Coordinates of C-alpha atoms in Angstrom, one line a residue:
X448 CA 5.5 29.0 9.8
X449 CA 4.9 26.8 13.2
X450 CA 6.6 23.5 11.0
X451 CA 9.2 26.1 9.3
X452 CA 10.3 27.2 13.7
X453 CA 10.8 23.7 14.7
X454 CA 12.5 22.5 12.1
X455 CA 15.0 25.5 12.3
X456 CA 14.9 25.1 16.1
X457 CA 16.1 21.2 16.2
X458 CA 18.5 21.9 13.3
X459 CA 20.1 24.8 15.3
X460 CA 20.6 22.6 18.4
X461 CA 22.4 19.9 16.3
X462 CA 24.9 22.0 15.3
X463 CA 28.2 22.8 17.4
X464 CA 27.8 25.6 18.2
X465 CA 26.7 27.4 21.5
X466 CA 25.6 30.8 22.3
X467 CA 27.1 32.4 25.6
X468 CA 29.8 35.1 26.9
X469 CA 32.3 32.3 28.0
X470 CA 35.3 34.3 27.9
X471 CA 33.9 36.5 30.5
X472 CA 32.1 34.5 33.0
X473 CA 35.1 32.0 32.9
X474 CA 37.4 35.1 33.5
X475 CA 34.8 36.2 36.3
X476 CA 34.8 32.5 37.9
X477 CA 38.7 32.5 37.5
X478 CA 38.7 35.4 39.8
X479 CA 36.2 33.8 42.1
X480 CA 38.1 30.4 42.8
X481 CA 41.8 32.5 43.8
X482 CA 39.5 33.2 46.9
X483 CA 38.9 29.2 47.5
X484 CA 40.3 28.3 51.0
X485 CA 43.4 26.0 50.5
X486 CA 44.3 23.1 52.6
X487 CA 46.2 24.7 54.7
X488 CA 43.7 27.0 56.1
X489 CA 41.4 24.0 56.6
X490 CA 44.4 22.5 58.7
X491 CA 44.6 25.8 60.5
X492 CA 40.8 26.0 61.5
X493 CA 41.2 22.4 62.9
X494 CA 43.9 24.3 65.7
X495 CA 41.5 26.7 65.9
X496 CA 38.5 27.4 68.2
X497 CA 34.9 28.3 66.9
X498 CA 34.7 31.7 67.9
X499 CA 38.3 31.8 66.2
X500 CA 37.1 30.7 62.5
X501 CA 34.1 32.6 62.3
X502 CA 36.6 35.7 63.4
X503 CA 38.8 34.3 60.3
X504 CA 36.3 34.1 57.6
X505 CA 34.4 37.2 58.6
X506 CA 38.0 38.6 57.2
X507 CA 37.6 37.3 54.4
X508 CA 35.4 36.2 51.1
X509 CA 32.5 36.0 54.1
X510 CA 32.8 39.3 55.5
X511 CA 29.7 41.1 54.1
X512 CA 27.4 38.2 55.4
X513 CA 29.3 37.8 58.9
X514 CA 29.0 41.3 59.7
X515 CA 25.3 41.4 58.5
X516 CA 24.3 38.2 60.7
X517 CA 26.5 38.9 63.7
X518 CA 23.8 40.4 65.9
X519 CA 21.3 37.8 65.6
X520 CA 23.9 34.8 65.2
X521 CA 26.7 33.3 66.7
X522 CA 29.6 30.8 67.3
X523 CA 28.2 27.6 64.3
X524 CA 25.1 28.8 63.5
X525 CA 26.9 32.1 62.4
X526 CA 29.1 29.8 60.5
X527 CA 26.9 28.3 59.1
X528 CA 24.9 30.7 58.5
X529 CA 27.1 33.2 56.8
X530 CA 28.8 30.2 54.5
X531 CA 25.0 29.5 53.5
X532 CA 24.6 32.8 52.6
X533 CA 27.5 33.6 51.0
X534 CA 27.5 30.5 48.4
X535 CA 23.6 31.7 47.3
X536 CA 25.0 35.4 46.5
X537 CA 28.0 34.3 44.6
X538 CA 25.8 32.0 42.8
X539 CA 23.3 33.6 41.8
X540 CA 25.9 36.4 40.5
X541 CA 27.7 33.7 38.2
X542 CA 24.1 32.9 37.0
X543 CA 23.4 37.0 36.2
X544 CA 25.7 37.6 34.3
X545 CA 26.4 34.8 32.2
X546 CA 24.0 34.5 28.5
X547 CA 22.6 32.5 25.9
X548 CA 22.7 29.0 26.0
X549 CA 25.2 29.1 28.8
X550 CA 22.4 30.6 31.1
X551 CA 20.5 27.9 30.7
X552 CA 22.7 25.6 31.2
X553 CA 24.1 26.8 34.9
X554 CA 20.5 27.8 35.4
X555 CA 19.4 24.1 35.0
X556 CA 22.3 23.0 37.1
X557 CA 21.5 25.1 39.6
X558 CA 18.3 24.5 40.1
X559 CA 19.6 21.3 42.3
X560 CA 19.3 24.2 45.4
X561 CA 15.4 24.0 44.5
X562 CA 15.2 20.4 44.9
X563 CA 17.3 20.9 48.4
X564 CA 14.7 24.1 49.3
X565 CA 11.6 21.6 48.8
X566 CA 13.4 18.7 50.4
X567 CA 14.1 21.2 53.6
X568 CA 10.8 22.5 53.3
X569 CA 9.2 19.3 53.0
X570 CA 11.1 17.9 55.8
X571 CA 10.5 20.6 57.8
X572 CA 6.8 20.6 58.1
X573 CA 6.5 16.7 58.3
X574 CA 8.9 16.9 61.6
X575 CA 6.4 20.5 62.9
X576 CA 9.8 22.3 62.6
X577 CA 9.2 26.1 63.2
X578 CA 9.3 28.6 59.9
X579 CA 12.3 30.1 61.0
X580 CA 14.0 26.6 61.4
X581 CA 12.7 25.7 58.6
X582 CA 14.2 28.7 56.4
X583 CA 17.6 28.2 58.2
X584 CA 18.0 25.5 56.2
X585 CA 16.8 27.0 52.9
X586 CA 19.7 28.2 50.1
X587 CA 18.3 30.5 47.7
X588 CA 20.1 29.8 44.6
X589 CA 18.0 27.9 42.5
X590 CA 15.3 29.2 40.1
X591 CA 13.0 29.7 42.9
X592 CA 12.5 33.0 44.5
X593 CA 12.8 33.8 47.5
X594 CA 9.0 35.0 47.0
X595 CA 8.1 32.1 46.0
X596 CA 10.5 29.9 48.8
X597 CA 8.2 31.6 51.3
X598 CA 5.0 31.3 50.3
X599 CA 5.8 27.3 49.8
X600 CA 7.2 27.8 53.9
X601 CA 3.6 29.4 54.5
X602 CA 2.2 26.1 53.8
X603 CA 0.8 24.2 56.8
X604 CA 1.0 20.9 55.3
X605 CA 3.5 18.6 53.2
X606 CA -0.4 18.1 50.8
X607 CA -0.3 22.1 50.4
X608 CA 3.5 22.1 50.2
X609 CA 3.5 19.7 46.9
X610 CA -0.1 21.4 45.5
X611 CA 2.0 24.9 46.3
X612 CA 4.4 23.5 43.3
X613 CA 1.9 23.3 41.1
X614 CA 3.4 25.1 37.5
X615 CA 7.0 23.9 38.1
X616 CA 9.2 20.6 36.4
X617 CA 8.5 19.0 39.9
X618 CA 4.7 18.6 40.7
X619 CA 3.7 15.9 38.3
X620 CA 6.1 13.8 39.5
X621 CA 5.8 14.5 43.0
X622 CA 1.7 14.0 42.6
X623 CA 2.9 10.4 41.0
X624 CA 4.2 8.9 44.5
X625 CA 2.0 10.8 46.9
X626 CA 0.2 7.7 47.5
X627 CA 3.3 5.9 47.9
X628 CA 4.2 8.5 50.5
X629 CA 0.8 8.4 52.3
X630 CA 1.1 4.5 52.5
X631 CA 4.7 4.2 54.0
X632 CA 4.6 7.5 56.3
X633 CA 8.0 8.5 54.4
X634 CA 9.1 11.5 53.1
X635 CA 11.7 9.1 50.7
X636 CA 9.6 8.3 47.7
X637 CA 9.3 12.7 47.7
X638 CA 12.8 13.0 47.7
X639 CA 13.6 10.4 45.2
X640 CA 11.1 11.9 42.9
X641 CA 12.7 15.3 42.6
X642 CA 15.8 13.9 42.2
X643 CA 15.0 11.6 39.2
X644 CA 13.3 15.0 37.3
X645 CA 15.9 17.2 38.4
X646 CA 18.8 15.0 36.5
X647 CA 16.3 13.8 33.4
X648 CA 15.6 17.6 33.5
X649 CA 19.3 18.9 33.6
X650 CA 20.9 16.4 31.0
X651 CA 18.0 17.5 28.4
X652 CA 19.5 20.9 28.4
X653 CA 23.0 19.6 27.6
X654 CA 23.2 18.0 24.4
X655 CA 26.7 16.7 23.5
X656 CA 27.0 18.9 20.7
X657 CA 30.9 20.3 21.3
X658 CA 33.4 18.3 22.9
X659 CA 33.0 20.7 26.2
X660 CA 29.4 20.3 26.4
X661 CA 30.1 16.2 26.1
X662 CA 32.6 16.5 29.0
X663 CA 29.8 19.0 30.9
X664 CA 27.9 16.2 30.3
X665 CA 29.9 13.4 31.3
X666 CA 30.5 15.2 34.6
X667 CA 26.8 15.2 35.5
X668 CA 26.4 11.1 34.6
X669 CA 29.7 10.6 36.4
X670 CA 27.5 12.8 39.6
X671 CA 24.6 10.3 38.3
X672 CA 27.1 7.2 38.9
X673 CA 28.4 8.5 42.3
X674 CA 25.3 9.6 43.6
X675 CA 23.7 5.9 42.9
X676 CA 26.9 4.0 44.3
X677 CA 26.3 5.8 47.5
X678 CA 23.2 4.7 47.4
X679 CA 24.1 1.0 46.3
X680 CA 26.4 0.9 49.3
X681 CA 24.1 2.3 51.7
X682 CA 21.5 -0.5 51.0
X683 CA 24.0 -3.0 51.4
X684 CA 26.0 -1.8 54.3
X685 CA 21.9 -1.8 55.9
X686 CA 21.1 -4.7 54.5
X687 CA 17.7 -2.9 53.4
X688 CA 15.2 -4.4 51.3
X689 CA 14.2 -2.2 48.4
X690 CA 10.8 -0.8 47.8
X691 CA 10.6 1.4 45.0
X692 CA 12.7 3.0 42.2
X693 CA 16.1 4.2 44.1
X694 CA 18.3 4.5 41.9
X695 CA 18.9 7.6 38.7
X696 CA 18.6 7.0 35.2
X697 CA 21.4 8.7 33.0
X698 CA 24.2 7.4 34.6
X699 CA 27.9 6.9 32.2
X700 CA 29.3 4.0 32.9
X701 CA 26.9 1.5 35.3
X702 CA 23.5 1.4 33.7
X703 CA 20.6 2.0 36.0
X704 CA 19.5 -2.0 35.3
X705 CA 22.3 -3.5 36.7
X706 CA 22.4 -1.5 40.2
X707 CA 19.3 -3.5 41.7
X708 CA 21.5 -6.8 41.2
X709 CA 24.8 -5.5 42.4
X710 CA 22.7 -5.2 45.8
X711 CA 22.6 -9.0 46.8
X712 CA 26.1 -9.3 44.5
X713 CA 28.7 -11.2 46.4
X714 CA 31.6 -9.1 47.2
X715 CA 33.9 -10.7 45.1
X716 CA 31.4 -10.2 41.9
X717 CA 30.6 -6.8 42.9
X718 CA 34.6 -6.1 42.3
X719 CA 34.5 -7.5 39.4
X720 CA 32.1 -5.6 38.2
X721 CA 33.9 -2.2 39.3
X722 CA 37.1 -3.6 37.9
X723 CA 35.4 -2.8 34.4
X724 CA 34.6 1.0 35.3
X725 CA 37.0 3.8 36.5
X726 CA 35.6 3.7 39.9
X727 CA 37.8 0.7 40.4
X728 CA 40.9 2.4 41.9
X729 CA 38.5 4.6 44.1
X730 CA 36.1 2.0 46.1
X731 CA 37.6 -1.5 45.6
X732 CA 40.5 -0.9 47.7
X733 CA 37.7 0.3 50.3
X734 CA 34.8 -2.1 50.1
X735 CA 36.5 -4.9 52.3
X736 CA 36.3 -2.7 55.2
X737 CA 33.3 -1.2 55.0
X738 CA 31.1 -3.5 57.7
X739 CA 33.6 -2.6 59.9
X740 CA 34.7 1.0 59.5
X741 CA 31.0 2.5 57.9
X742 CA 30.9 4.3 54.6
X743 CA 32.7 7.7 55.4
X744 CA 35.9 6.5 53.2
X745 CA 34.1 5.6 50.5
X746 CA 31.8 8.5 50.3
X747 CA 34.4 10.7 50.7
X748 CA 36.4 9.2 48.1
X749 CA 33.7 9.1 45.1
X750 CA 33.5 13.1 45.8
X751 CA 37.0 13.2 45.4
X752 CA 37.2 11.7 42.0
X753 CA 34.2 13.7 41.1
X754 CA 36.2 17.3 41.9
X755 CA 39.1 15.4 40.4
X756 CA 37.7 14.8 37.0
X757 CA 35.9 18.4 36.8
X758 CA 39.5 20.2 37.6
X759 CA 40.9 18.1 34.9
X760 CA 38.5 19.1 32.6
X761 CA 38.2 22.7 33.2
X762 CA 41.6 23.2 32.5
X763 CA 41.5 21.3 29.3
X764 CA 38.3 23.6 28.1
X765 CA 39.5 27.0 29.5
X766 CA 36.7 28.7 27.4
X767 CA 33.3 26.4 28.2
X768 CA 31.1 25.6 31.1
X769 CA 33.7 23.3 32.7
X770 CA 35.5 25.4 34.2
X771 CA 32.1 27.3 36.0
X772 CA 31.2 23.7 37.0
X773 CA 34.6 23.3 38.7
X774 CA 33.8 26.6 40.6
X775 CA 30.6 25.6 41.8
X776 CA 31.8 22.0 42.8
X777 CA 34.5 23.5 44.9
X778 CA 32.9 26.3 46.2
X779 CA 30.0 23.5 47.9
X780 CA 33.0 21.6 49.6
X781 CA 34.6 25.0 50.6
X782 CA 31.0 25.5 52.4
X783 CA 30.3 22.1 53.7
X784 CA 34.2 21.9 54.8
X785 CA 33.8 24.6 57.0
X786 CA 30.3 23.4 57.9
X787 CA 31.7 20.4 59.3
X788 CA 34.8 21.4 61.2
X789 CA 33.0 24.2 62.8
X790 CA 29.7 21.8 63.8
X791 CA 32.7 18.8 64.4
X792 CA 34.6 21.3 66.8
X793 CA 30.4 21.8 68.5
X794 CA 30.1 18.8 69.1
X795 CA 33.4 17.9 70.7
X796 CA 35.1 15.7 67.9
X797 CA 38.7 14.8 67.7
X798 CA 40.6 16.7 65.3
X799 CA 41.4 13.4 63.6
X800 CA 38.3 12.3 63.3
X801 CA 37.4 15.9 61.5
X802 CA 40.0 15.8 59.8
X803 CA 38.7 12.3 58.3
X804 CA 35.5 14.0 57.2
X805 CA 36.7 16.4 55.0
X806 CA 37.3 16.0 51.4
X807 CA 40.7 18.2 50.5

């Protein structure tokens, strides 16, 4: 019977088909992304004072949490505070009531707000940040609970911390570099740990068994791709020597071997080897300039062409995940727009230079 379940089981997940209410979640999420801020209300905040665009979004889609914070917050940390909030609930919601293989699917995704929670957590303790620091910076809407987020902020130690995840996708790995972390002093070989399970993780739950799910899971190599060019950039722009495994397995179209040697790659190779991806367009025209100007441009520009490609997509598969994946991608640069004219406008930036770190 055991041998009969497993058979039927791998059979059933080859087939194209896939269980889920998609009609009405992606009718649900339709209604959710009319209430997306447009450009023009981001230009708008930029005229506008701090005490002005916490007034503004406490009239809108951020109401309930403005109100409910306003007497123990204010000015940024209401902002951000509110925003934080807000994108949790309206996850977690999506995540309710959507079923079958779907569930799983924006559950695994998801789960990336766990491997920020432990990171924040984790970080936390190692710099003998308060709890309530600490939590500030927590986003329940992961798999975790928010039980189970404080007893992990309980901890006293990053040791107990990691022993605290004992039972989840995380802990073996983690336990696998804790020497490595003891050695250096570094919280890094942590962080890159949960980052490498939490893609291996996700991409196992999306087999590309209908043309949607293929493009679903496109969209999380092409996140794969962007997240380890950032990376590739940052260690040249440093001139850092690598020390351990930095780079994510699964990306689509640069292979995890070749990243290490695109490091030391003159500039001129290191074109040519974008010139045979589509990245070309988005960070050749950019890489010239980068000792002088930093890596804002071309950060912000891989993000870009990642929303980019999911919009594209999500209109092409009205009735799959795509379009839920568009939501969420948006909905995080609604937050960490806001986020960053509000703490830009705190720390007495120019609008211009604001204005630079947004991605519209």
């Amino acid at each position: 019977m055991t041998d009969f379940k497993q058979v039927f089981e791998k059979m059933r997940s080859a087939l194209p088909l896939e269980t889920g209410n998609y009609p009405y979640v992606c009718a649900r999420v339709k209604a959710k992304k009319r209430l997306l801020l447009s450009s023009d209300v981001y230009m708008r905040y930029l005229r506008m004072g701090i005490t002005g665009i916490a007034r503004s979004i406490g009239e809108g889609q951020y109401a309930e949490e403005v109100l409910a914070l306003g007497t123990k917050y204010s000015g940024v940390d209401l902002i951000e505070m509110a925003t934080r909030n807000n994108l949790a609930k309206v996850f977690t919601q999506i995540l309710e009531f959507s079923e079958g293989h779907l569930r799983t699917m924006i559950s695994r995704y998801l789960d990336r707000w766990d491997v920020w929670n432990i990171k924040s957590i984790l970080r936390g303790k190692f710099c003998d940040a308060s709890n309530e620091e600490i939590w500030e910076t927590v986003i329940p809407a992961g798999s975790f609970t928010t039980e189970f987020l404080h007893t992990l902020l309980e901890k006293e130690t990053v040791d107990e911390i990691v022993e605290g995840l004992e039972g989840t996708i995380y802990w073996e790995s983690l336990k696998q570099v804790e020497e490595e972390v003891k050695e250096s002093g570094s919280l890094a070989p942590f962080e890159d740990a949960l980052a490498h399970r939490y893609y291996s993780f996700l991409l196992e739950a999306v087999p590309p068994t209908t043309e949607p799910n293929l493009r679903f899971r496109h969209f999380l190599q092409r996140e794969i791709d962007s997240i380890n060019l950032k990376t590739l950039l940052r260690v040249r722009f440093e001139e850092a020597k690598l020390e351990r495994d930095v780079f994510i397995a699964g990306g689509l179209e640069i292979p995890k071997a070749d990243l290490t040697g695109m490091i030391d790659m003159p500039l001129d190779q290191l074109e040519t080897k974008l010139k045979r991806t589509s990245y070309d367009l988005v960070l050749t025209p950019l890489l010239k300039d980068i000792e002088e100007k930093g890596l804002t441009d071309a950060v912000r520009a891989l993000e870009k062409f990642i929303l980019m490609w999911a919009s594209k997509y999500s209109h092409i598969h009205p009735l799959s995940i795509l379009p839920v994946m568009d939501y969420f991608a948006r909905k995080e640069r609604e937050v960490e727009n806001i986020r960053i004219i509000a703490r830009g406008k705190h720390e007495d930036l120019s609008t211009d230079v604001i204005k630079e770190l947004l991605v519209i």
